[in-house]
Amino acid sequence: MVSQIQPPTQPEVIYPDSDGQPVANNTIQFGWIVEIKQNIEWLFADDPNVFVAGDLFWYPVEGRNKIVNAPDVMVVLGRPKGDRLCYQQWKEEGIAPQVVFEILSPSNTQTEMDKKLLFYDRYGVEEYYIYDPDRNNLRGWLRSEDGLDVIPQMEDWVSPLLKIRFVPSSEGLQLYRPDGERFLTYTEISRNAEQERQRAEQEHQRAELAEQARRDAIPRLLQMNLSIEQIAQALGLSVEEVRTLAQE
């Protein structure tokens, strides 16, 4: 009896989801990462097939766990929202992140950024943006037939895929939504939400006071021998509403 030789079992490839390094090297870099990520998430909040992530490991090639990068912010159009330990492209219908942002910190070297550009060029990124908040310097690349090409003029540049507008100024970079609204920090958004809550509460209180004033007016107007119809017209109510309130 001849026994068949079993092929050697291939070892399982592990795809780490962390390298032990911090998301950002300082509060300025972290603030920019959070602002860009959150504002793009809000921009596409109603689209279930836009995935936005910050500092998430992206593995473009199955079985090659050394080929990896973790963009500060990446946007994937055509993939569902949801949590992921890492972005394994072969499990995502082969769709690469189309838009990538990097926020520089003093520790970033030119060699490191050159490698990132090569990586994003090789693995299919359509738009790549780098912002250096310390030097207030913005650069961008857009994919052409030959790969990622430098965008020569970033002033008022509009992202072809995201439709957001870049406005560099002496005070710093400003980003604008397609509706013209400026990207806001978390603090600004929280403050605006609180102001909106207070306005809604005040409006509710005014409506309650106005309703109570109309209720209080009905008995007095009846004592003045006004008809139900006249009172309804004077208070902007229906005849049935006046009858009901008069009986309370």
Coordinates of C-alpha atoms in Angstrom, one line a residue:
M1 CA 0.0 0.0 0.0
V2 CA 1.4 3.4 -1.0
S3 CA 0.7 6.3 1.3
Q4 CA 0.2 9.7 -0.2
I5 CA 2.5 12.5 1.0
Q6 CA 0.5 15.4 2.4
P7 CA 1.7 18.9 1.3
P8 CA 3.1 21.0 4.1
T9 CA 0.6 23.1 5.9
Q10 CA 1.0 26.8 5.2
P11 CA 1.4 28.9 8.3
E12 CA -1.4 31.3 9.1
V13 CA -0.5 34.9 8.2
I14 CA -1.1 37.3 11.0
Y15 CA -2.0 40.9 10.2
P16 CA -1.2 43.0 13.3
D17 CA -3.6 45.9 14.0
S18 CA -1.1 48.0 16.0
D19 CA 2.6 48.8 16.0
G20 CA 2.5 50.2 19.6
Q21 CA 3.1 53.7 18.4
P22 CA 0.8 56.6 19.4
V23 CA -1.8 57.9 16.9
A24 CA -0.2 61.3 17.0
N25 CA 3.0 62.8 18.3
N26 CA 1.4 66.0 19.6
T27 CA -1.9 67.7 20.3
I28 CA -1.8 69.8 17.1
Q29 CA -1.4 66.8 14.8
F30 CA -4.0 64.8 16.8
G31 CA -6.5 67.7 16.5
W32 CA -6.1 67.9 12.8
I33 CA -6.6 64.1 12.4
V34 CA -9.7 64.2 14.5
E35 CA -11.2 67.2 12.7
I36 CA -10.7 65.9 9.2
K37 CA -11.9 62.4 10.1
Q38 CA -15.0 63.5 11.9
N39 CA -16.0 66.2 9.4
I40 CA -15.7 63.7 6.5
E41 CA -17.7 61.2 8.5
W42 CA -20.5 63.8 9.1
L43 CA -20.3 64.7 5.4
F44 CA -21.1 61.1 4.4
A45 CA -23.2 60.2 7.4
D46 CA -26.2 59.3 5.3
D47 CA -24.3 57.2 2.8
P48 CA -23.9 53.6 4.3
N49 CA -21.1 52.8 1.8
V50 CA -18.5 55.3 2.7
F51 CA -15.9 54.1 5.2
V52 CA -13.7 56.6 7.0
A53 CA -10.9 55.7 9.4
G54 CA -8.0 57.2 11.2
D55 CA -4.6 55.5 11.8
L56 CA -6.0 52.2 10.7
F57 CA -3.6 49.6 9.3
W58 CA -4.2 49.0 5.6
Y59 CA -2.9 45.8 4.1
P60 CA -3.3 45.9 0.3
V61 CA -1.8 42.4 -0.6
E62 CA -3.1 39.1 0.9
G63 CA -0.4 37.1 2.5
R64 CA 2.1 40.0 2.7
N65 CA 1.8 41.4 6.2
K66 CA 5.0 43.5 5.7
I67 CA 3.3 45.5 3.1
V68 CA 1.3 47.9 5.3
N69 CA 0.6 51.5 6.0
A70 CA -1.6 53.4 8.4
P71 CA -2.8 56.7 6.9
D72 CA -3.7 59.4 9.4
V73 CA -7.1 59.6 7.6
M74 CA -8.4 57.4 4.8
V75 CA -11.6 57.4 2.9
V76 CA -13.0 54.4 1.1
L77 CA -15.9 55.0 -1.2
G78 CA -18.0 51.9 -1.9
R79 CA -17.3 50.0 1.3
P80 CA -19.8 49.8 4.2
K81 CA -19.4 51.6 7.5
G82 CA -18.4 49.6 10.5
D83 CA -15.6 48.7 12.9
R84 CA -12.5 46.9 11.6
L85 CA -9.3 45.9 13.4
C86 CA -7.5 46.6 10.1
Y87 CA -8.3 47.1 6.5
Q88 CA -7.5 44.0 4.5
Q89 CA -8.1 45.0 1.0
W90 CA -8.8 41.5 -0.5
K91 CA -11.7 41.2 2.0
E92 CA -13.1 44.6 0.8
E93 CA -13.8 43.6 -2.8
G94 CA -10.3 44.7 -3.6
I95 CA -11.2 48.4 -3.2
A96 CA -8.3 50.5 -2.1
P97 CA -8.7 53.7 -0.1
Q98 CA -9.3 56.4 -2.7
V99 CA -8.4 59.5 -0.5
V100 CA -5.7 59.7 2.1
F101 CA -4.6 62.5 4.4
E102 CA -1.3 62.8 6.3
I103 CA -0.7 65.4 9.0
L104 CA 3.0 66.0 9.5
S105 CA 4.7 66.2 12.9
P106 CA 8.3 67.3 13.6
S107 CA 9.3 63.6 13.8
N108 CA 8.3 62.8 10.2
T109 CA 11.3 62.6 8.0
Q110 CA 11.5 63.2 4.2
T111 CA 12.5 59.6 3.6
E112 CA 9.5 58.4 5.5
M113 CA 7.1 60.6 3.5
D114 CA 8.7 59.6 0.3
K115 CA 8.0 56.0 1.1
K116 CA 4.4 56.8 1.9
L117 CA 4.0 58.6 -1.4
L118 CA 5.5 55.6 -3.2
F119 CA 3.1 53.2 -1.3
Y120 CA 0.0 55.2 -2.0
D121 CA 1.0 55.6 -5.7
R122 CA 1.7 51.9 -6.0
Y123 CA -1.5 50.6 -4.3
G124 CA -4.1 52.8 -5.9
V125 CA -4.8 55.9 -3.9
E126 CA -6.6 58.5 -6.1
E127 CA -6.1 61.6 -4.0
Y128 CA -3.3 62.2 -1.5
Y129 CA -3.0 65.3 0.7
I130 CA -0.3 66.3 3.2
Y131 CA -0.6 69.2 5.6
D132 CA 2.2 70.5 7.8
P133 CA 0.5 72.6 10.5
D134 CA 3.9 73.8 11.9
R135 CA 4.8 75.3 8.6
N136 CA 1.3 75.9 7.4
N137 CA 2.1 74.0 4.2
L138 CA -0.3 72.0 2.1
R139 CA 0.5 69.7 -0.7
G140 CA -1.6 67.4 -2.8
W141 CA -1.4 64.7 -5.5
L142 CA -4.0 63.5 -7.9
R143 CA -3.9 60.2 -9.9
S144 CA -3.5 60.4 -13.6
E145 CA -2.7 57.8 -16.2
D146 CA 0.9 57.8 -15.0
G147 CA 0.2 57.6 -11.3
L148 CA 0.0 60.3 -8.6
D149 CA 0.9 63.7 -10.0
V150 CA 1.5 66.8 -8.0
I151 CA -1.4 69.3 -7.8
P152 CA 0.3 72.5 -8.9
Q153 CA -2.1 74.9 -7.2
M154 CA -3.8 74.0 -3.9
E155 CA -5.5 77.3 -3.3
D156 CA -9.3 76.8 -3.6
W157 CA -8.6 73.2 -4.7
V158 CA -11.8 71.1 -4.7
S159 CA -11.4 67.3 -4.2
P160 CA -12.8 65.5 -7.2
L161 CA -14.1 62.7 -5.0
L162 CA -15.1 64.3 -1.7
K163 CA -16.1 67.8 -3.2
I164 CA -14.5 69.5 -0.2
R165 CA -12.6 72.7 -0.8
F166 CA -9.1 73.5 0.5
V167 CA -8.4 77.2 1.4
P168 CA -4.8 77.8 2.6
S169 CA -4.4 81.2 4.4
S170 CA -1.9 82.9 6.6
E171 CA -4.0 81.9 9.6
G172 CA -3.9 78.2 8.6
L173 CA -5.7 75.7 6.4
Q174 CA -9.5 75.9 6.2
L175 CA -11.6 73.1 4.7
Y176 CA -15.1 73.6 3.4
R177 CA -18.0 71.2 2.8
P178 CA -19.7 71.2 -0.6
D179 CA -22.5 73.3 0.9
G180 CA -20.0 76.0 1.8
E181 CA -19.9 75.3 5.5
R182 CA -16.5 75.3 7.1
F183 CA -15.1 72.2 8.8
L184 CA -15.6 72.6 12.5
T185 CA -13.6 71.3 15.5
Y186 CA -15.3 69.0 18.0
T187 CA -15.5 71.9 20.5
E188 CA -17.2 74.2 17.9
I189 CA -19.7 71.5 17.1
S190 CA -20.5 70.8 20.7
R191 CA -20.9 74.6 21.3
N192 CA -23.2 74.9 18.3
A193 CA -25.3 71.9 19.4
E194 CA -25.7 73.4 22.9
Q195 CA -26.7 76.7 21.4
E196 CA -29.2 75.0 19.2
R197 CA -30.6 73.1 22.2
Q198 CA -31.0 76.3 24.1
R199 CA -32.8 78.0 21.2
A200 CA -35.1 75.0 20.9
E201 CA -35.9 75.1 24.6
Q202 CA -36.5 78.9 24.5
E203 CA -38.8 78.4 21.5
H204 CA -40.7 75.7 23.3
Q205 CA -41.1 77.9 26.4
R206 CA -42.3 80.8 24.2
A207 CA -44.9 78.5 22.5
E208 CA -46.1 77.3 25.9
L209 CA -46.5 80.9 27.2
A210 CA -48.3 81.9 24.1
E211 CA -50.7 78.9 24.4
Q212 CA -51.3 79.7 28.0
A213 CA -52.0 83.3 27.2
R214 CA -54.6 82.2 24.6
R215 CA -56.2 79.9 27.2
D216 CA -56.4 82.7 29.7
A217 CA -57.9 85.1 27.2
I218 CA -60.9 82.9 26.3
P219 CA -62.8 83.4 29.6
R220 CA -62.2 87.2 29.5
L221 CA -63.4 87.4 25.9
L222 CA -66.5 85.4 26.7
Q223 CA -67.3 87.7 29.6
M224 CA -67.1 90.5 27.0
N225 CA -69.9 88.8 25.2
L226 CA -67.8 87.9 22.2
S227 CA -69.1 84.8 20.3
I228 CA -67.1 81.6 20.0
E229 CA -66.5 82.4 16.3
Q230 CA -65.2 85.9 17.1
I231 CA -62.8 84.6 19.8
A232 CA -61.6 81.9 17.4
Q233 CA -60.8 84.5 14.7
A234 CA -59.1 86.8 17.2
L235 CA -56.9 84.1 18.7
G236 CA -56.1 82.3 15.5
L237 CA -57.8 79.1 16.7
S238 CA -60.5 76.9 15.3
V239 CA -64.1 77.1 16.7
E240 CA -63.7 73.5 18.1
E241 CA -60.4 74.5 19.9
V242 CA -62.1 77.5 21.5
R243 CA -65.1 75.4 22.7
T244 CA -62.7 72.7 24.1
L245 CA -60.6 75.3 25.9
A246 CA -63.7 77.1 27.2
Q247 CA -64.9 73.9 28.9
E248 CA -61.6 73.2 30.7

